[in-house]
PDB file of C-alpha atoms in Angstrom:
ATOM      1  CA  MET A   1      -4.613 -26.389  -0.122  1.00 81.00           C
ATOM      2  CA  ALA A   2      -1.953 -25.317  -2.629  1.00 89.00           C
ATOM      3  CA  ILE A   3      -3.784 -22.094  -3.479  1.00 92.00           C
ATOM      4  CA  ALA A   4      -4.286 -21.345   0.215  1.00 95.00           C
ATOM      5  CA  LYS A   5      -0.535 -21.676   0.808  1.00 96.00           C
ATOM      6  CA  ALA A   6       0.205 -19.476  -2.192  1.00 96.00           C
ATOM      7  CA  VAL A   7      -2.203 -16.765  -1.016  1.00 98.00           C
ATOM      8  CA  ALA A   8      -0.777 -16.954   2.533  1.00 98.00           C
ATOM      9  CA  SER A   9       2.776 -16.605   1.197  1.00 98.00           C
ATOM     10  CA  THR A  10       1.784 -13.604  -0.921  1.00 98.00           C
ATOM     11  CA  PHE A  11      -0.005 -12.090   2.068  1.00 98.00           C
ATOM     12  CA  GLY A  12       3.199 -12.298   4.119  1.00 98.00           C
ATOM     13  CA  THR A  13       5.265 -10.789   1.315  1.00 98.00           C
ATOM     14  CA  TYR A  14       2.872  -7.885   0.881  1.00 98.00           C
ATOM     15  CA  MET A  15       2.760  -7.148   4.604  1.00 98.00           C
ATOM     16  CA  MET A  16       6.554  -6.989   4.687  1.00 98.00           C
ATOM     17  CA  ALA A  17       6.599  -4.833   1.550  1.00 98.00           C
ATOM     18  CA  ASP A  18       4.117  -2.362   3.015  1.00 98.00           C
ATOM     19  CA  TYR A  19       6.143  -2.085   6.215  1.00 98.00           C
ATOM     20  CA  LEU A  20       9.420  -1.555   4.335  1.00 98.00           C
ATOM     21  CA  SER A  21       7.871   1.003   1.991  1.00 98.00           C
ATOM     22  CA  ASN A  22       7.285   3.271   4.976  1.00 98.00           C
ATOM     23  CA  TYR A  23      11.056   3.706   5.235  1.00 98.00           C
ATOM     24  CA  ILE A  24      11.134   4.918   1.626  1.00 98.00           C
ATOM     25  CA  GLN A  25       8.237   7.306   2.077  1.00 98.00           C
ATOM     26  CA  HIS A  26       9.004   8.451   5.626  1.00 98.00           C
ATOM     27  CA  PRO A  27      12.713   7.791   6.262  1.00 98.00           C
ATOM     28  CA  TYR A  28      12.995  10.167   9.232  1.00 97.00           C
ATOM     29  CA  GLN A  29       9.447  10.131  10.601  1.00 97.00           C
ATOM     30  CA  LYS A  30       8.031   8.052  13.448  1.00 98.00           C
ATOM     31  CA  MET A  31       5.138   5.884  12.313  1.00 98.00           C
ATOM     32  CA  ASP A  32       2.031   4.844  14.221  1.00 98.00           C
ATOM     33  CA  TYR A  33       1.743   1.048  14.409  1.00 98.00           C
ATOM     34  CA  GLY A  34      -1.149   1.059  16.843  1.00 98.00           C
ATOM     35  CA  ILE A  35      -0.979  -1.593  19.559  1.00 98.00           C
ATOM     36  CA  PHE A  36       2.555  -2.500  18.467  1.00 98.00           C
ATOM     37  CA  ASN A  37       3.777   0.975  19.450  1.00 98.00           C
ATOM     38  CA  LYS A  38       4.146  -0.418  22.972  1.00 97.00           C
ATOM     39  CA  LEU A  39       6.945  -2.677  21.748  1.00 98.00           C
ATOM     40  CA  ILE A  40       9.004   0.239  20.440  1.00 97.00           C
ATOM     41  CA  GLY A  41       8.332   2.762  23.196  1.00 97.00           C
ATOM     42  CA  ARG A  42       5.798   4.901  21.382  1.00 98.00           C
ATOM     43  CA  PRO A  43       2.391   6.059  22.651  1.00 98.00           C
ATOM     44  CA  VAL A  44      -0.790   4.310  21.537  1.00 98.00           C
ATOM     45  CA  ASP A  45      -3.774   6.355  20.373  1.00 97.00           C
ATOM     46  CA  GLN A  46      -5.861   3.805  18.488  1.00 97.00           C
ATOM     47  CA  PRO A  47      -4.850   0.136  18.761  1.00 98.00           C
ATOM     48  CA  PHE A  48      -5.777  -0.706  15.160  1.00 98.00           C
ATOM     49  CA  TRP A  49      -8.101   1.578  13.182  1.00 98.00           C
ATOM     50  CA  GLY A  50      -6.376   4.430  11.363  1.00 97.00           C
ATOM     51  CA  THR A  51      -2.882   3.048  12.032  1.00 98.00           C
ATOM     52  CA  ARG A  52      -0.159   1.693   9.784  1.00 98.00           C
ATOM     53  CA  THR A  53      -0.939  -1.765  11.163  1.00 98.00           C
ATOM     54  CA  GLU A  54      -4.492  -1.585   9.841  1.00 98.00           C
ATOM     55  CA  HIS A  55      -3.082  -0.672   6.463  1.00 98.00           C
ATOM     56  CA  ILE A  56      -0.355  -3.322   6.464  1.00 98.00           C
ATOM     57  CA  VAL A  57      -2.724  -6.164   7.333  1.00 98.00           C
ATOM     58  CA  GLY A  58      -5.781  -4.983   5.423  1.00 98.00           C
ATOM     59  CA  VAL A  59      -4.169  -4.053   2.124  1.00 98.00           C
ATOM     60  CA  ALA A  60      -1.968  -7.159   2.037  1.00 98.00           C
ATOM     61  CA  ALA A  61      -4.995  -9.393   2.608  1.00 98.00           C
ATOM     62  CA  CYS A  62      -6.960  -7.759  -0.210  1.00 98.00           C
ATOM     63  CA  LEU A  63      -4.039  -7.719  -2.645  1.00 98.00           C
ATOM     64  CA  ALA A  64      -3.144 -11.351  -1.987  1.00 98.00           C
ATOM     65  CA  VAL A  65      -6.695 -12.361  -2.927  1.00 98.00           C
ATOM     66  CA  THR A  66      -7.003 -10.160  -6.021  1.00 98.00           C
ATOM     67  CA  ASP A  67      -3.494 -11.042  -7.253  1.00 98.00           C
ATOM     68  CA  HIS A  68      -4.174 -14.780  -7.272  1.00 98.00           C
ATOM     69  CA  ALA A  69      -7.747 -14.356  -8.507  1.00 98.00           C
ATOM     70  CA  SER A  70      -6.517 -12.303 -11.469  1.00 98.00           C
ATOM     71  CA  GLN A  71      -3.875 -14.883 -12.346  1.00 98.00           C
ATOM     72  CA  ALA A  72      -6.408 -17.705 -12.093  1.00 97.00           C
ATOM     73  CA  LEU A  73      -8.832 -15.823 -14.347  1.00 98.00           C
ATOM     74  CA  TYR A  74      -6.140 -15.303 -16.971  1.00 98.00           C
ATOM     75  CA  GLN A  75      -5.143 -18.951 -16.866  1.00 97.00           C
ATOM     76  CA  SER A  76      -8.746 -20.084 -17.251  1.00 97.00           C
ATOM     77  CA  VAL A  77      -9.116 -17.934 -20.385  1.00 97.00           C
ATOM     78  CA  ALA A  78      -5.662 -18.247 -21.971  1.00 97.00           C
ATOM     79  CA  LYS A  79      -5.131 -21.874 -20.925  1.00 97.00           C
ATOM     80  CA  LYS A  80      -1.620 -21.077 -19.726  1.00 96.00           C
ATOM     81  CA  PRO A  81      -0.064 -19.496 -16.601  1.00 97.00           C
ATOM     82  CA  LEU A  82       0.391 -15.739 -16.596  1.00 97.00           C
ATOM     83  CA  ALA A  83       4.063 -14.818 -16.965  1.00 97.00           C
ATOM     84  CA  PHE A  84       5.738 -11.504 -17.738  1.00 97.00           C
ATOM     85  CA  ALA A  85       8.308 -13.165 -20.012  1.00 95.00           C
ATOM     86  CA  THR A  86       5.674 -14.619 -22.343  1.00 96.00           C
ATOM     87  CA  SER A  87       2.801 -12.128 -21.956  1.00 97.00           C
ATOM     88  CA  PRO A  88       4.227  -8.733 -20.903  1.00 97.00           C
ATOM     89  CA  VAL A  89       1.199  -6.638 -21.920  1.00 97.00           C
ATOM     90  CA  ALA A  90      -1.223  -8.931 -20.126  1.00 98.00           C
ATOM     91  CA  PHE A  91       1.008  -8.978 -17.060  1.00 98.00           C
ATOM     92  CA  VAL A  92       1.201  -5.183 -16.844  1.00 98.00           C
ATOM     93  CA  ALA A  93      -2.591  -5.021 -17.208  1.00 98.00           C
ATOM     94  CA  HIS A  94      -2.879  -7.650 -14.469  1.00 98.00           C
ATOM     95  CA  THR A  95      -0.601  -5.570 -12.242  1.00 98.00           C
ATOM     96  CA  PHE A  96      -2.784  -2.490 -12.510  1.00 98.00           C
ATOM     97  CA  GLY A  97      -6.003  -4.484 -12.255  1.00 98.00           C
ATOM     98  CA  PHE A  98      -5.243  -6.484  -9.148  1.00 98.00           C
ATOM     99  CA  ILE A  99      -3.674  -3.528  -7.327  1.00 98.00           C
ATOM    100  CA  PHE A 100      -6.548  -1.158  -8.101  1.00 98.00           C
ATOM    101  CA  THR A 101      -9.146  -3.778  -7.203  1.00 98.00           C
ATOM    102  CA  GLY A 102      -7.382  -4.858  -4.021  1.00 98.00           C
ATOM    103  CA  VAL A 103      -6.730  -1.371  -2.734  1.00 98.00           C
ATOM    104  CA  THR A 104     -10.290  -0.341  -3.538  1.00 98.00           C
ATOM    105  CA  MET A 105     -11.555  -3.359  -1.577  1.00 98.00           C
ATOM    106  CA  TYR A 106      -9.496  -2.188   1.377  1.00 98.00           C
ATOM    107  CA  CYS A 107     -10.784   1.372   1.030  1.00 98.00           C
ATOM    108  CA  ALA A 108     -14.353   0.038   1.030  1.00 98.00           C
ATOM    109  CA  ALA A 109     -13.759  -1.985   4.201  1.00 98.00           C
ATOM    110  CA  ASP A 110     -12.008   0.916   5.927  1.00 98.00           C
ATOM    111  CA  ALA A 111     -14.791   3.339   4.980  1.00 98.00           C
ATOM    112  CA  ALA A 112     -17.430   0.900   6.216  1.00 98.00           C
ATOM    113  CA  PHE A 113     -15.901  -0.188   9.529  1.00 98.00           C
ATOM    114  CA  ASN A 114     -13.407   2.450  10.685  1.00 98.00           C
ATOM    115  CA  PRO A 115     -15.128   4.356  13.551  1.00 97.00           C
ATOM    116  CA  ALA A 116     -13.270   7.534  12.576  1.00 96.00           C
ATOM    117  CA  HIS A 117     -15.305   7.722   9.352  1.00 98.00           C
ATOM    118  CA  GLU A 118     -18.716   7.735  11.031  1.00 97.00           C
ATOM    119  CA  GLY A 119     -20.915  10.249   9.227  1.00 97.00           C
ATOM    120  CA  SER A 120     -18.703  10.472   6.112  1.00 98.00           C
ATOM    121  CA  ARG A 121     -18.325   6.867   5.015  1.00 98.00           C
ATOM    122  CA  MET A 122     -19.436   7.312   1.394  1.00 98.00           C
ATOM    123  CA  GLU A 123     -17.257  10.385   0.925  1.00 98.00           C
ATOM    124  CA  GLU A 124     -14.323   8.483   2.408  1.00 98.00           C
ATOM    125  CA  PHE A 125     -14.932   5.573   0.039  1.00 98.00           C
ATOM    126  CA  LYS A 126     -15.161   7.792  -3.049  1.00 98.00           C
ATOM    127  CA  ASN A 127     -11.943   9.601  -2.093  1.00 98.00           C
ATOM    128  CA  GLY A 128     -10.276   6.222  -1.598  1.00 98.00           C
ATOM    129  CA  VAL A 129     -11.364   4.927  -5.008  1.00 98.00           C
ATOM    130  CA  TYR A 130      -9.999   8.037  -6.717  1.00 98.00           C
ATOM    131  CA  SER A 131      -6.670   7.856  -4.879  1.00 98.00           C
ATOM    132  CA  SER A 132      -6.482   4.119  -5.551  1.00 98.00           C
ATOM    133  CA  TYR A 133      -6.885   4.749  -9.278  1.00 98.00           C
ATOM    134  CA  ILE A 134      -4.242   7.486  -9.325  1.00 98.00           C
ATOM    135  CA  GLY A 135      -1.767   5.446  -7.302  1.00 98.00           C
ATOM    136  CA  SER A 136      -2.310   2.162  -9.141  1.00 98.00           C
ATOM    137  CA  ASN A 137      -1.325   3.808 -12.409  1.00 98.00           C
ATOM    138  CA  THR A 138       2.192   4.283 -11.039  1.00 98.00           C
ATOM    139  CA  ALA A 139       2.787   0.557 -10.462  1.00 98.00           C
ATOM    140  CA  TRP A 140       3.307  -0.326 -14.140  1.00 97.00           C
ATOM    141  CA  PHE A 141       7.047  -0.750 -13.493  1.00 98.00           C
ATOM    142  CA  GLU A 142       6.676  -3.559 -10.955  1.00 98.00           C
ATOM    143  CA  PRO A 143       7.152  -6.454 -13.428  1.00 98.00           C
ATOM    144  CA  TYR A 144      10.322  -4.813 -14.772  1.00 98.00           C
ATOM    145  CA  VAL A 145      12.160  -4.750 -11.428  1.00 98.00           C
ATOM    146  CA  ALA A 146      13.398  -8.349 -11.425  1.00 98.00           C
ATOM    147  CA  PRO A 147      14.549  -8.215 -15.086  1.00 98.00           C
ATOM    148  CA  ALA A 148      16.406  -4.992 -14.291  1.00 98.00           C
ATOM    149  CA  VAL A 149      18.117  -6.670 -11.350  1.00 98.00           C
ATOM    150  CA  ALA A 150      19.040  -9.587 -13.644  1.00 98.00           C
ATOM    151  CA  LYS A 151      20.788  -7.184 -16.006  1.00 98.00           C
ATOM    152  CA  VAL A 152      22.912  -5.869 -13.160  1.00 97.00           C
ATOM    153  CA  ALA A 153      23.399  -8.817 -10.804  1.00 98.00           C
ATOM    154  CA  GLY A 154      22.468 -11.871 -12.884  1.00 98.00           C
ATOM    155  CA  ASN A 155      19.563 -14.288 -12.931  1.00 97.00           C
ATOM    156  CA  THR A 156      20.546 -16.090  -9.744  1.00 98.00           C
ATOM    157  CA  VAL A 157      20.099 -12.927  -7.697  1.00 98.00           C
ATOM    158  CA  ALA A 158      17.068 -11.743  -9.656  1.00 98.00           C
ATOM    159  CA  ASN A 159      15.232 -15.019  -9.081  1.00 97.00           C
ATOM    160  CA  THR A 160      15.509 -14.859  -5.285  1.00 98.00           C
ATOM    161  CA  TRP A 161      12.405 -14.064  -3.226  1.00 98.00           C
ATOM    162  CA  VAL A 162      13.875 -10.713  -2.224  1.00 98.00           C
ATOM    163  CA  CYS A 163      14.452  -9.483  -5.766  1.00 98.00           C
ATOM    164  CA  SER A 164      11.598 -11.195  -7.593  1.00 98.00           C
ATOM    165  CA  ALA A 165       8.829 -10.604  -5.045  1.00 98.00           C
ATOM    166  CA  LEU A 166       9.696  -8.403  -2.059  1.00 98.00           C
ATOM    167  CA  LEU A 167      11.621  -5.624  -3.837  1.00 98.00           C
ATOM    168  CA  PRO A 168       9.085  -5.057  -6.642  1.00 98.00           C
ATOM    169  CA  ALA A 169       6.204  -5.053  -4.162  1.00 98.00           C
ATOM    170  CA  THR A 170       7.979  -2.659  -1.807  1.00 98.00           C
ATOM    171  CA  LEU A 171       8.679  -0.160  -4.573  1.00 98.00           C
ATOM    172  CA  ALA A 172       5.115  -0.460  -5.874  1.00 98.00           C
ATOM    173  CA  TYR A 173       3.666   0.109  -2.408  1.00 98.00           C
ATOM    174  CA  ALA A 174       5.793   3.250  -2.078  1.00 98.00           C
ATOM    175  CA  THR A 175       4.638   4.773  -5.368  1.00 98.00           C
ATOM    176  CA  VAL A 176       0.977   3.787  -5.032  1.00 98.00           C
ATOM    177  CA  LYS A 177       0.716   5.243  -1.525  1.00 98.00           C
ATOM    178  CA  GLY A 178       3.027   8.152  -2.213  1.00 98.00           C
ATOM    179  CA  VAL A 179       1.389   9.339  -5.415  1.00 98.00           C
ATOM    180  CA  GLY A 180      -2.176   8.209  -4.749  1.00 98.00           C
ATOM    181  CA  TRP A 181      -2.354   9.664  -1.250  1.00 97.00           C
ATOM    182  CA  TYR A 182       0.595  12.116  -1.403  1.00 96.00           C
ATOM    183  CA  ASP A 183       2.130  10.132   1.438  1.00 97.00           C
ATOM    184  CA  TRP A 184       5.728  11.359   1.555  1.00 97.00           C
ATOM    185  CA  GLY A 185       7.883  12.821   4.318  1.00 96.00           C
ATOM    186  CA  ASN A 186       5.753  14.993   6.612  1.00 95.00           C
ATOM    187  CA  HIS A 187       2.684  14.511   4.404  1.00 95.00           C
ATOM    188  CA  GLY A 188       0.051  11.814   4.881  1.00 96.00           C
ATOM    189  CA  LEU A 189       0.572  11.434   8.632  1.00 97.00           C
ATOM    190  CA  ASN A 190      -2.242  10.766  11.079  1.00 96.00           C
ATOM    191  CA  ASP A 191      -2.739  12.878  14.214  1.00 95.00           C
ATOM    192  CA  LEU A 192      -0.537  10.746  16.473  1.00 97.00           C
ATOM    193  CA  GLU A 193       2.241  10.693  13.878  1.00 98.00           C
ATOM    194  CA  MET A 194       2.033  14.477  13.599  1.00 97.00           C
ATOM    195  CA  LYS A 195       2.371  14.697  17.368  1.00 96.00           C
ATOM    196  CA  MET A 196       5.266  12.216  17.593  1.00 98.00           C
ATOM    197  CA  ASN A 197       7.130  14.093  14.867  1.00 97.00           C
ATOM    198  CA  GLU A 198       6.417  17.466  16.517  1.00 95.00           C
ATOM    199  CA  LEU A 199       4.361  18.746  13.591  1.00 94.00           C
ATOM    200  CA  THR A 200       1.182  20.805  13.775  1.00 81.00           C
ATOM    201  CA  THR A 201      -2.119  20.706  11.946  1.00 66.00           C
ATOM    202  CA  ALA A 202      -1.259  24.121  10.524  1.00 54.00           C
ATOM    203  CA  HIS A 203       1.838  22.597   8.954  1.00 53.00           C
ATOM    204  CA  ARG A 204      -0.296  19.828   7.439  1.00 52.00           C
ATOM    205  CA  HIS A 205      -2.747  22.246   5.803  1.00 50.00           C
ATOM    206  CA  ALA A 206      -0.058  24.676   4.695  1.00 48.00           C
ATOM    207  CA  THR A 207       1.989  22.056   2.842  1.00 48.00           C
ATOM    208  CA  LEU A 208      -0.750  19.839   1.432  1.00 50.00           C
ATOM    209  CA  ARG A 209      -1.355  19.830  -2.293  1.00 49.00           C
ATOM    210  CA  PRO A 210      -4.598  21.720  -3.070  1.00 44.00           C
ATOM    211  CA  GLU A 211      -6.413  18.712  -4.561  1.00 47.00           C
ATOM    212  CA  TYR A 212      -5.870  16.541  -1.503  1.00 44.00           C
ATOM    213  CA  THR A 213      -7.590  16.518   1.854  1.00 42.00           C
ATOM    214  CA  ILE A 214      -6.642  14.497   4.921  1.00 39.00           C
ATOM    215  CA  THR A 215      -9.158  13.288   7.452  1.00 41.00           C
ATOM    216  CA  ALA A 216      -8.231  13.236  11.116  1.00 38.00           C
ATOM    217  CA  ALA A 217      -6.784   9.951  12.364  1.00 40.00           C
ATOM    218  CA  SER A 218      -6.614   8.465   8.871  1.00 43.00           C
ATOM    219  CA  SER A 219      -3.602   6.580   7.525  1.00 41.00           C
ATOM    220  CA  LYS A 220      -5.313   4.251   5.071  1.00 42.00           C
ATOM    221  CA  GLU A 221      -3.117   5.049   2.111  1.00 43.00           C
ATOM    222  CA  LEU A 222      -1.654   2.598  -0.415  1.00 49.00           C
TER     223      LEU A 222
END
């Protein structure tokens, strides 16, 4: 029961972090939250698949599982809890490992079940694994966020949920998605987001980095 509560708490934190990271990556753009668009006066194209909601729920679920599984594995081997203060190298390795594994799990599920990927599921999965690897390498800084806050604002502030859990996760989400999938500003938007932000497909292809391709109706970045 205790582990279930811990995983559920982490799941909630990661969902919030993913949502907040969109404001870092796309501060002026309208996002597609699928069925929830109705609540904020935006049109609905797909209720779930290929939307930010799919990403928020799916990635958080996978990361919550891999995060706690990685910590449990370390504890079973080292016979002590994993902590950045006592095992910084192991913790940074854990950070990359659980993020890469969790995001790759999500990419696999999205490639397998998202109707938009019919006919190109394996290609979609391979692209997702590559982007997951690239993006996960940028999250090395996550364990250093709370100690940095402590230097500036003190331990009391640094040890709060916001600064010790939500802020590091939010920043990590932003860099993993942003670098791994080049998801910044007018880049990385699905078709409905392009339409809501009055952008064209020509703009998408003209400004995209050469080594990246975007599939129609796909917003499965992290």
